[in-house]
Coordinates of C-alpha atoms and ligand atoms in Angstrom, one line a residue:
X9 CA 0.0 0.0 0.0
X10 CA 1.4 3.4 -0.9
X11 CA 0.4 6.9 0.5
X12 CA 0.9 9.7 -2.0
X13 CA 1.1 13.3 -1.3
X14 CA 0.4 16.1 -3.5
X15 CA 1.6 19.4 -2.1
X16 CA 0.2 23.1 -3.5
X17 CA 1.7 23.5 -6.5
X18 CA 1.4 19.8 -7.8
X19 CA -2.7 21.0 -7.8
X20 CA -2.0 24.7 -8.8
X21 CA -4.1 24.6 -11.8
X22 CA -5.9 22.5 -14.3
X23 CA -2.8 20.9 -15.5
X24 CA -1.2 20.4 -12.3
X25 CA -4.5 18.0 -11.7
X26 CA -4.3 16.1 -14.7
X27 CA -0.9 15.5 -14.1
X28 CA -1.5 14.1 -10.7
X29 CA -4.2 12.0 -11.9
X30 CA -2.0 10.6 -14.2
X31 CA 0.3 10.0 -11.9
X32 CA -2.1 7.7 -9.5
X33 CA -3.8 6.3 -12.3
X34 CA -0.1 4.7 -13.0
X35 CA 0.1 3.2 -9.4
X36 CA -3.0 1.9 -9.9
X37 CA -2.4 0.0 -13.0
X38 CA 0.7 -1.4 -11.4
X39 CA -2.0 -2.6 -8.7
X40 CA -1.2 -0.8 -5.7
X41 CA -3.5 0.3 -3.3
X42 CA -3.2 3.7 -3.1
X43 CA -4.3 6.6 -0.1
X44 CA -3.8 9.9 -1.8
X45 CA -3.2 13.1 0.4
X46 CA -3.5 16.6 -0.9
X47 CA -2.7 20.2 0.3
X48 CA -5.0 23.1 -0.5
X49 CA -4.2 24.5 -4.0
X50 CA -1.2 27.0 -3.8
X51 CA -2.0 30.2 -2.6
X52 CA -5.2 29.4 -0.9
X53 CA -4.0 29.3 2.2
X54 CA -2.2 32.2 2.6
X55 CA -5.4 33.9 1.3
X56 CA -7.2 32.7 3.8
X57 CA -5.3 32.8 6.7
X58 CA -5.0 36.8 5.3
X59 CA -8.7 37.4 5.3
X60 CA -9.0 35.7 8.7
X61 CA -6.3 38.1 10.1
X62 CA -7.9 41.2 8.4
X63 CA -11.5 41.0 9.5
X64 CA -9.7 40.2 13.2
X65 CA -8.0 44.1 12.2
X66 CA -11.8 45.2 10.8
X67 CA -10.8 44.5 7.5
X68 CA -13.9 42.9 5.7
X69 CA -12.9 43.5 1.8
X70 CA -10.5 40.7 2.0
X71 CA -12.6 37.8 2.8
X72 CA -15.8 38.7 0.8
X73 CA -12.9 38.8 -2.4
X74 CA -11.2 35.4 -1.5
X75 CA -14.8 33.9 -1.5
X76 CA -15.2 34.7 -4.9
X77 CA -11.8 34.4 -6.1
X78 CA -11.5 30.9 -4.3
X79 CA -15.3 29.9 -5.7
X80 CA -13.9 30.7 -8.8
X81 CA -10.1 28.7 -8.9
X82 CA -11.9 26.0 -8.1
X83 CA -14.4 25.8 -10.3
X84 CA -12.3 27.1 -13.0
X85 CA -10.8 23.6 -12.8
X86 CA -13.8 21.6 -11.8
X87 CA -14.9 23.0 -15.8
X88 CA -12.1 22.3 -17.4
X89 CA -11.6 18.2 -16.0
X90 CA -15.0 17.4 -14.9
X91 CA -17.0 16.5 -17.9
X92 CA -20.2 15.0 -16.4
X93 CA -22.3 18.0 -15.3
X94 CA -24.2 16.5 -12.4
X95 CA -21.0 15.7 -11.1
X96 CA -19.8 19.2 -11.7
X97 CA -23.1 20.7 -10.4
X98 CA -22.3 18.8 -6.8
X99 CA -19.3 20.4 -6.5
X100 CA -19.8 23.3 -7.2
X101 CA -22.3 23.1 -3.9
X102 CA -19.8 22.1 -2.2
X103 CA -17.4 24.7 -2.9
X104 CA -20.2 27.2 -2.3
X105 CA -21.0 25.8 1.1
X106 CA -17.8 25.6 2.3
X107 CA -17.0 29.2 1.1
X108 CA -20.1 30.6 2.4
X109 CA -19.2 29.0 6.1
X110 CA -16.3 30.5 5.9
X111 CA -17.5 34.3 4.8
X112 CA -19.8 33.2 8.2
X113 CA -17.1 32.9 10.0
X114 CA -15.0 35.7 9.2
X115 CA -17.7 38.0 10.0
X116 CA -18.2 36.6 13.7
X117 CA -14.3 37.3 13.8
X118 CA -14.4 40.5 12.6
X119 CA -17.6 41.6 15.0
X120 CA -15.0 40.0 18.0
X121 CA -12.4 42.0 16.6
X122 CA -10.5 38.5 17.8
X123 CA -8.6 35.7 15.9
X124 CA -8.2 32.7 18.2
X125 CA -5.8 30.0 17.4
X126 CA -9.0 27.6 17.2
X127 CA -10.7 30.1 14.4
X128 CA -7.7 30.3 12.9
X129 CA -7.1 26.3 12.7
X130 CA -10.8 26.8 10.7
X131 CA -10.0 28.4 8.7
X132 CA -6.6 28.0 7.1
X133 CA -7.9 24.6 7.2
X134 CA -10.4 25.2 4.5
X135 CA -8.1 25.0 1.1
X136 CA -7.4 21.1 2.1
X137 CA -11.5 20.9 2.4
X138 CA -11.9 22.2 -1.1
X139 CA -8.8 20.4 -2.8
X140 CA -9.4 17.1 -1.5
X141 CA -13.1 16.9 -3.1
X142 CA -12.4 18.6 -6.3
X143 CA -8.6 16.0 -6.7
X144 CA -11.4 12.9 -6.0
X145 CA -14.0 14.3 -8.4
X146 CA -10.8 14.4 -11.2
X147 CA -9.8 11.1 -10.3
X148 CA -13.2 9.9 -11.5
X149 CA -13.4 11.8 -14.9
X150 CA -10.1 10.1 -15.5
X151 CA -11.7 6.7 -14.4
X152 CA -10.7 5.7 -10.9
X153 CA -12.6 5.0 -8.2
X154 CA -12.1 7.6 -5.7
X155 CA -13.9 9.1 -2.7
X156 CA -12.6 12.2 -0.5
X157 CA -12.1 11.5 2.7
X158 CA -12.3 14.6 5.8
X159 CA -9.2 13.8 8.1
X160 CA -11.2 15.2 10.9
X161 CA -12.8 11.8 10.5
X162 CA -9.3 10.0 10.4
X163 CA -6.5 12.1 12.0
X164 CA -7.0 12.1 15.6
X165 CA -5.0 15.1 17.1
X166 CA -4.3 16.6 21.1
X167 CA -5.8 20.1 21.2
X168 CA -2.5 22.4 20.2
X169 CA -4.4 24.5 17.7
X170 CA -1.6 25.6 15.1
X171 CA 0.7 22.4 15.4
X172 CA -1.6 19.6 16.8
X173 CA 0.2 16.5 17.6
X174 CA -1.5 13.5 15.8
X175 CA -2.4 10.7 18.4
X176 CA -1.5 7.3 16.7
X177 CA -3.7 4.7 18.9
X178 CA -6.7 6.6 17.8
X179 CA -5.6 7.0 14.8
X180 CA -5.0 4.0 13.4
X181 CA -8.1 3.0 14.8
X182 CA -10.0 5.4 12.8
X183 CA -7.9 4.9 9.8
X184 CA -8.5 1.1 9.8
X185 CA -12.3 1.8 10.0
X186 CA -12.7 4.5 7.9
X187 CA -9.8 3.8 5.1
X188 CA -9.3 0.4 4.9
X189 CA -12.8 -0.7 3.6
X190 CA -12.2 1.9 1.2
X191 CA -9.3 -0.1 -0.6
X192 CA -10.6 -2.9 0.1
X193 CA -12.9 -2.1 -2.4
X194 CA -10.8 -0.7 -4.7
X195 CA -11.4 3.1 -3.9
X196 CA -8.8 5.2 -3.6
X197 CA -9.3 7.8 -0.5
X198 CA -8.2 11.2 -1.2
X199 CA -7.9 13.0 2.2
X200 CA -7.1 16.1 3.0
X201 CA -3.8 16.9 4.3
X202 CA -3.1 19.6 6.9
X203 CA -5.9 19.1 9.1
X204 CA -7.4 16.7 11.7
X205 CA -9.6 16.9 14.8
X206 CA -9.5 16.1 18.4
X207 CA -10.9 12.9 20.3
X208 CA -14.1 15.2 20.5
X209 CA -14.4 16.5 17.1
X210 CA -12.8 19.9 17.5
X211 CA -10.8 20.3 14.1
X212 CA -7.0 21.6 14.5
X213 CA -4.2 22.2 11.9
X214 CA -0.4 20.2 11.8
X215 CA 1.0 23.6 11.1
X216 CA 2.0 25.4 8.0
X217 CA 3.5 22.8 5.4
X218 CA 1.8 20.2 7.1
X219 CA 0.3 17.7 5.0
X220 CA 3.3 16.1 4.9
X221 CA 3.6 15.1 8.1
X222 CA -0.7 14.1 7.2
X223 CA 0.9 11.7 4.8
X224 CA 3.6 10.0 7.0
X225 CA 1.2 9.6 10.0
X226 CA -1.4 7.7 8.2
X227 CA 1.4 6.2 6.5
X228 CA 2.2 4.7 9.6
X229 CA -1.2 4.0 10.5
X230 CA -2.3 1.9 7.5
X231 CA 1.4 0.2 7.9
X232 CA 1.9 1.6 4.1
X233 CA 5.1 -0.1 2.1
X234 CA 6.2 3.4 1.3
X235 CA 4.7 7.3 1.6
X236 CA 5.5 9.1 -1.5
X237 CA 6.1 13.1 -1.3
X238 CA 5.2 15.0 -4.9
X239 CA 6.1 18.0 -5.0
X240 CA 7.6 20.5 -7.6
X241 CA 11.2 19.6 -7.3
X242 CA 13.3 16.3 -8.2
X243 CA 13.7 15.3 -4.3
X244 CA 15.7 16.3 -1.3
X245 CA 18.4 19.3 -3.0
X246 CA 21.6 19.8 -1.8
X247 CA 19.9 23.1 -1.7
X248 CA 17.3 25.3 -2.0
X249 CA 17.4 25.4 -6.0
X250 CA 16.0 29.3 -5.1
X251 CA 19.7 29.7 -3.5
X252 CA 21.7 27.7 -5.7
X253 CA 20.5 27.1 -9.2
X254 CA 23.3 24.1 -9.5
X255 CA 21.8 22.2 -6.2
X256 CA 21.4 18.4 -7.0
X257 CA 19.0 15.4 -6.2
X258 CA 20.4 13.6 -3.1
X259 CA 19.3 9.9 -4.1
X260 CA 19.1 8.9 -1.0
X261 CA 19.2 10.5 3.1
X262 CA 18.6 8.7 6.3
X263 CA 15.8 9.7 8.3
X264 CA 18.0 12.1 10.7
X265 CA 19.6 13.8 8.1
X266 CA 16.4 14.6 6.4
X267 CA 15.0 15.6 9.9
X268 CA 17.8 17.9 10.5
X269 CA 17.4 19.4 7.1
X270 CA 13.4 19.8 7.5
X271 CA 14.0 21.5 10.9
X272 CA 16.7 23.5 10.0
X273 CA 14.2 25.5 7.3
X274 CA 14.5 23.4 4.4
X275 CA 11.0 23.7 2.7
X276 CA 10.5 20.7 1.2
X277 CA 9.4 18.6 4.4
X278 CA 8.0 19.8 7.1
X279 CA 10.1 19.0 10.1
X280 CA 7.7 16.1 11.7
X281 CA 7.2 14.1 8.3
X282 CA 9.8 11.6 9.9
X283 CA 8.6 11.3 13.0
X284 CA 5.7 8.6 12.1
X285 CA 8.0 6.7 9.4
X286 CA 10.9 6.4 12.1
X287 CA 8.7 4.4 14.2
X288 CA 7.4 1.9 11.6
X289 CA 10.4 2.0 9.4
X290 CA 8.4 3.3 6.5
X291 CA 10.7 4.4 3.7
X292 CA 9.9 8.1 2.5
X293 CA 10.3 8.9 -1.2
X294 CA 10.2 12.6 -2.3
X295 CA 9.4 13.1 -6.4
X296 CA 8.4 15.5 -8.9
X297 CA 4.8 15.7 -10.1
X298 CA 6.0 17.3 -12.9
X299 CA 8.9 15.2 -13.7
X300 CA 7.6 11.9 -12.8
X301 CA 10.2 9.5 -14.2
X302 CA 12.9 10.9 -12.3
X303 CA 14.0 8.7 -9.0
X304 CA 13.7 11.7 -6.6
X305 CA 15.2 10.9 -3.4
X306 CA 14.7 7.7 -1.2
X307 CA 14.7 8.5 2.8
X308 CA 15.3 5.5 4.8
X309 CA 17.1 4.5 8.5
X310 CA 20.2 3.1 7.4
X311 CA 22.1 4.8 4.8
X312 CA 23.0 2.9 1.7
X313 CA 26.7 2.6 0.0
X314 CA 25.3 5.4 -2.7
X315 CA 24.1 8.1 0.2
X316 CA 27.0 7.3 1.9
X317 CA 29.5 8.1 -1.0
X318 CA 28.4 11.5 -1.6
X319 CA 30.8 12.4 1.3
X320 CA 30.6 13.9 4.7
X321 CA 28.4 16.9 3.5
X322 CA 25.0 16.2 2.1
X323 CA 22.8 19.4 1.6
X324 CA 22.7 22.9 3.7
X325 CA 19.6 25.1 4.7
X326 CA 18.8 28.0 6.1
X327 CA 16.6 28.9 8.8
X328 CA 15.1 32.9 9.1
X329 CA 12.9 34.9 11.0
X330 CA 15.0 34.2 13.8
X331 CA 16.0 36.1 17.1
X332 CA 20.0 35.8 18.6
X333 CA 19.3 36.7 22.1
X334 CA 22.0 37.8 24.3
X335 CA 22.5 37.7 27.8
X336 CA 25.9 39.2 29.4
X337 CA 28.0 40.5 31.8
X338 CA 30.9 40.2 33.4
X339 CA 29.6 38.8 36.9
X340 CA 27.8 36.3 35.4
X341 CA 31.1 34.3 35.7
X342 CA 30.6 31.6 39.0
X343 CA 27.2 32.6 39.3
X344 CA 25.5 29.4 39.3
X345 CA 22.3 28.7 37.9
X346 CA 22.1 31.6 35.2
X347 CA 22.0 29.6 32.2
X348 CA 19.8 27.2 34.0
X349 CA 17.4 29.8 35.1
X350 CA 17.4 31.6 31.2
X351 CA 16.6 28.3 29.7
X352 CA 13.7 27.9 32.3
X353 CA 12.4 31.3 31.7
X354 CA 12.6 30.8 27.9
X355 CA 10.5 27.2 28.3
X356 CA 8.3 29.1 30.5
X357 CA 7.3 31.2 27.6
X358 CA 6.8 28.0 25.4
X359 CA 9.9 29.4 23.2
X360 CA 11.4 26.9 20.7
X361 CA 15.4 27.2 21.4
X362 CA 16.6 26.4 18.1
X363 CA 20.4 26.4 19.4
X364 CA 22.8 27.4 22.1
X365 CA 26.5 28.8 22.0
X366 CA 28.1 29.4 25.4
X367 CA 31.7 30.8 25.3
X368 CA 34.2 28.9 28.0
X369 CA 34.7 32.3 29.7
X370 CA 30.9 32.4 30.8
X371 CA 30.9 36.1 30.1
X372 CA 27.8 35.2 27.5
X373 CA 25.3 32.9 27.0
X374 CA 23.9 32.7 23.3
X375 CA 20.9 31.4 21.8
X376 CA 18.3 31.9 18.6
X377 CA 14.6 31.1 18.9
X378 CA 11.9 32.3 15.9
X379 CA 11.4 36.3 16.0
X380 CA 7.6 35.2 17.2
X381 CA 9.0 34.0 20.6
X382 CA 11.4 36.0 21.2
X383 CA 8.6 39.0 21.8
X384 CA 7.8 36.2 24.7
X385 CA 11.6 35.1 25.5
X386 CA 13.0 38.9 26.4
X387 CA 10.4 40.3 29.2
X388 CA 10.8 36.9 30.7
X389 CA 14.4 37.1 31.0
X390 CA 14.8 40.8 32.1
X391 CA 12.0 39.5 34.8
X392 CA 13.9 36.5 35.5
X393 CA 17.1 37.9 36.1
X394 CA 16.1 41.4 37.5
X395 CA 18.3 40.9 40.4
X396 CA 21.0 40.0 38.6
X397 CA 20.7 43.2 36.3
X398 CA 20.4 45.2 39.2
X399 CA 23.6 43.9 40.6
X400 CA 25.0 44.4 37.4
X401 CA 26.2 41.2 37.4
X402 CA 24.6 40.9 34.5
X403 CA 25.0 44.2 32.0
X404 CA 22.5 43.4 28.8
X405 CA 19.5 41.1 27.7
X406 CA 19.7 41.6 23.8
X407 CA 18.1 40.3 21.0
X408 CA 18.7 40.7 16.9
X409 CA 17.2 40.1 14.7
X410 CA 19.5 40.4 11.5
X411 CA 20.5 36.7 11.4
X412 CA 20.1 33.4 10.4
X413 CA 21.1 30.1 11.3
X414 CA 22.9 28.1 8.2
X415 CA 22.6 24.1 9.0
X416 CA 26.0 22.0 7.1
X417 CA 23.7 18.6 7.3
X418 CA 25.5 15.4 6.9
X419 CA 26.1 11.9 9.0
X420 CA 29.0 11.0 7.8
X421 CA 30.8 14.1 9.4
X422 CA 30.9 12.4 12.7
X423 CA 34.0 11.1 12.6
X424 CA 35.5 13.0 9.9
X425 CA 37.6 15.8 10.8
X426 CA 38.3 19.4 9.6
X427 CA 34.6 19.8 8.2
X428 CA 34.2 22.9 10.5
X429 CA 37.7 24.4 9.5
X430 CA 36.3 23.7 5.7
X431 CA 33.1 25.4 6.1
X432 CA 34.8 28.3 7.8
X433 CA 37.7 28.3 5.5
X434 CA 34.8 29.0 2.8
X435 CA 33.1 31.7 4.7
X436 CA 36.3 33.4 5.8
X437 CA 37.6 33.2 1.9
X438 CA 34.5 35.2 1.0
X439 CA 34.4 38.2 3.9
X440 CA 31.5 36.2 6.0
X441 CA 31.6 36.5 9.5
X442 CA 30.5 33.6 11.7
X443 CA 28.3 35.2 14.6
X444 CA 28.2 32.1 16.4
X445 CA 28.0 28.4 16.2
X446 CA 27.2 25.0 17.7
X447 CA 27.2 21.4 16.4
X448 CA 25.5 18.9 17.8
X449 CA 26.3 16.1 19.7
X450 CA 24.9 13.6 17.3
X451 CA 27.6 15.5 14.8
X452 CA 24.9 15.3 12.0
X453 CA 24.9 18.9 11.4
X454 CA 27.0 21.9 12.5
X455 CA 24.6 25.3 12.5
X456 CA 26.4 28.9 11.8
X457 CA 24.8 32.2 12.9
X458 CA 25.6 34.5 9.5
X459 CA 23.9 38.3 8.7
X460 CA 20.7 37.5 6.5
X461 CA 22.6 39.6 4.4
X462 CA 25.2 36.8 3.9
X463 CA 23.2 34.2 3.8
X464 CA 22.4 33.1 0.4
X465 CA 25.7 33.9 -0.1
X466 CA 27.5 31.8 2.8
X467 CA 25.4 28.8 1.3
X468 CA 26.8 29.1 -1.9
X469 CA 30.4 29.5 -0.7
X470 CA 29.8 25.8 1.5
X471 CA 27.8 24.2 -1.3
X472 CA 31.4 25.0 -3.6
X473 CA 33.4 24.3 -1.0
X474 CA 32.4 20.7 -0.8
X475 CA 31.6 20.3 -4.5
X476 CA 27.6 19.7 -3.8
X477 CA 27.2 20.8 -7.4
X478 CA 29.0 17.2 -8.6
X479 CA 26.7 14.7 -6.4
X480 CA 25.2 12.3 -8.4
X481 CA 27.6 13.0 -11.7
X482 CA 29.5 9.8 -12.8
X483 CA 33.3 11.3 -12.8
X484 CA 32.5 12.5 -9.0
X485 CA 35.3 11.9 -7.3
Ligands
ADP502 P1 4.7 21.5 -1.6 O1 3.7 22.5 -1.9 O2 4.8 20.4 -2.6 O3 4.6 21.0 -0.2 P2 6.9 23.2 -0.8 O4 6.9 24.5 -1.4 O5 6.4 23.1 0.6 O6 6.1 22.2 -1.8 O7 8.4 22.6 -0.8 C1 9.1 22.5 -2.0 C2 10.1 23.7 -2.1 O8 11.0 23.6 -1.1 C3 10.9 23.7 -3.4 O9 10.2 24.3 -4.4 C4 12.1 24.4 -3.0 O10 12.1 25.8 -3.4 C5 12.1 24.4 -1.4 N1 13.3 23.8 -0.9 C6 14.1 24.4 0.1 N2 15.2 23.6 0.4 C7 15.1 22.5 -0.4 C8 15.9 21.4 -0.6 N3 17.0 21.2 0.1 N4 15.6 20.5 -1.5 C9 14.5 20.7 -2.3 N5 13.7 21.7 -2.1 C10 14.0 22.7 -1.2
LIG503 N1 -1.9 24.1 2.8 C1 -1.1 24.0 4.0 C2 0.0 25.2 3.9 O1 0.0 25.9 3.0 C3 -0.4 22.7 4.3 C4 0.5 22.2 3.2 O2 0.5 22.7 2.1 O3 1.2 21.2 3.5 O4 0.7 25.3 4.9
MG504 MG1 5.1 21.7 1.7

């Protein structure tokens, strides 16, 4: 059994659908049962999480406009695919309904004034709500059996409204009951990514760029042979092709690389996706819906001779928005407890601590977390260590916002030395200054603070520096 997940752009438009129903129709004739997974067409949620966020500011223009504009998308390629006109009629209901729920609730938010996380979750969950109907009602006109498929009915989540954690015993339950007689009789489900619901029904969202993670969870719930990630690139890059036009297809990653990559801001998988396969050893493949002969790459546990011999470093990212916060002073030295108390009062605030540099002479303690925590992160520490402050023991609490972390991803560094002296030796060469930096203990990635200004540029100078533009060439040596 195979899951297969479309993402935005592989059902942009039109041709983007027909492509992907080519696609599963080919599975299908090789006779595999097949769960398809799509995101909302590209675009639609950022539209809609706008209008949500404007009628919260009074705004009302915005969401009356997406209801029309988003009515019309979708039936733009409902017309064009959809041949059979009751068919057509039916979804075009649909759409309607769903759109005018949503012009419903963005009025009750703009009368509040008040955009909860749970409104919000709603909302942007929407796009996955219209996709998911009009991708099964394509699969038809192209002679398939399919049937969409709400996850709230299938993807049981905890209550964290913006990045609900999927609960696996329920589930898999659901997924057996709902799903299973589905292919059984020879249906293919299309479900919508993105979204799911709680034990009692309240739907919630995995995050942005989640139906990946969608994909792998009831991967692992169905036991699937493989989840398949389409996308509009061939696979896991050595980099973002937007950074480096020469970035190549790495055939094949283990689970933590690809993890570290994901969570160090690489687009192309959101950072949980490997979560659910780790645990039932489901191999992740990541292809190109509009390039569908090419191999893509093949994510696994244990890395084969060919990942191994693309050499210590696989693929950099880079990870913005980000805050380098700053605490200092010259008493801090022998002060015990300081860092212990300003990592407390930063997981007090629910920030994400994305890394930590501590120089030996405990003058400064060093860490990033997203720009969106770090309005949390800074009045907690100046509160935390007011005493300190007033002692002046500790001079500053600072945060900037001019960097980024660059992440050199690669398992095969542990153990190999003089890859940090190479990936400076690259920066330095090209006037970047390394703010800070920290590699971690499991030595499958070393993270640089850089500028933003440098940044593109620092992952050029790495991605030459360690020949990433020659991976997969015969002649590499
Ligand atoms: P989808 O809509 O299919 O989920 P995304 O836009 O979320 O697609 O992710 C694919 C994009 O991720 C690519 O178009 C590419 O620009 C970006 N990306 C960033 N880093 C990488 C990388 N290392 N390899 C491949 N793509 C990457
Ligand atoms: N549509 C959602 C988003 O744009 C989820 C996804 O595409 O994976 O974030
Ligand atoms: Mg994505």
């Amino acid at each position: 059994m195979l899951v297969m997940k479309f993402g935005g752009s592989s059902v942009g438009g039109a041709d983007a659908f027909a492509q992907v129903a080519r696609i599963v129709a080919r599975a299908r004739q090789q006779d595999r049962d097949v769960v398809v997974v799509t995101s909302a067409m590209s675009g639609v949620t950022d539209t809609l999480i706008a209008a949500a966020r404007a009628a919260a500011a009074g705004d009302e223009e915005p969401y009356r406009e997406a209801r029309v504009a988003l009515l019309v998308k979708h039936q733009v390629v409902a017309g064009q695919l959809i041949n059979d006109g009751v068919e057509r009629a039916a979804l075009g209901r649909h759409f309607d309904e769903r759109l005018r729920s949503f012009e419903r609730l963005c009025r009750s938010i703009a009368v509040l004034g008040e955009l909860t996380a749970r409104g919000l979750d709603v909302v942007s969950g929407l796009g996955e709500r219209l996709a998911a109907p009009l991708l099964a009602g394509v699969l038809r006109a192209h002679g398939l059996y399919a049937e969409a498929v709400d996850a709230t009915e299938v993807l049981v989540t905890d209550d964290s409204f913006g990045a609900a954690n999927p609960l696996m015993d329920e589930t898999r339950a659901r997924a057996q009951e709902r799903l299973r007689p589905l292919l059984d009789g020879g249906i293919v489900p299309v479900v919508t990514g993105f979204i799911g619901a709680t034990v009692s029904g309240i739907q919630t969202t995995l995050g942005r760029g989640g139906s990946d993670y969608s994909a792998a969870t009831l991967g692992a719930a169905l036991d699937a042979d493989e989840v398949q990630i389409w996308t509009d690139v061939s696979g896991v890059l050595t980099a973002d092709p937007r950074i480096v036009p020469g970035a190549r297809t790495l055939p094949v990653l283990s689970y933590s690389e690809a993890a570290e990559l994901a969570y160090f801001g690489a687009k192309v998988l959101h950072p949980k996706t490997m979560l659910p396969a780790v645990e039932r050893k489901i191999p992740l493949r990541v292809l190109n819906t509009f390039n569908p002969d090419h191999v893509g790459t093949l994510i696994v546990r244990d890395l084969t001779e060919e990942g191994r011999k693309i050499g210590p470093v696989k693929a950099i990212s880079v990870i913005r928005n980000l805050t380098l916060v700053n605490v200092t002073g010259k008493g801090m030295m022998g002060v015990p407890g300081i860092a212990a108390r300003t990592f407390a009062a930063a997981a007090r605030v629910g920030a994400n601590v994305l890394m930590i540099s501590q120089s030996s002479s405990e003058q400064s303690i060093t860490f990033v977390v997203p720009q969106s925590d770090a309005r949390r992160v800074l009045p907690a520490l100046q509160q935390e260590l007011g005493r300190e402050i007033e002692r002046r023991w500790v001079d500053a609490i600072a945060g900037r916002e001019d960097i980024v972390i660059v992440a050199v991803v690669g398992a095969e560094m542990a153990g190999t030395p003089g890859i940090a002296a190479r990936v400076f030796g690259a920066l330095g060469g090209a006037s970047i200054n390394v703010i800070a930096i920290a590699q971690g203990s499991s030595e499958v990635n070393i993270s640089l603070v850089v500028l933003s200004g440098d940044a593109d540029e620092a992952v050029r100078q790495i991605h030459t520096a360690f020949q990433l533009e020659r991976v997969g060439l015969e002649d590499q040596g």
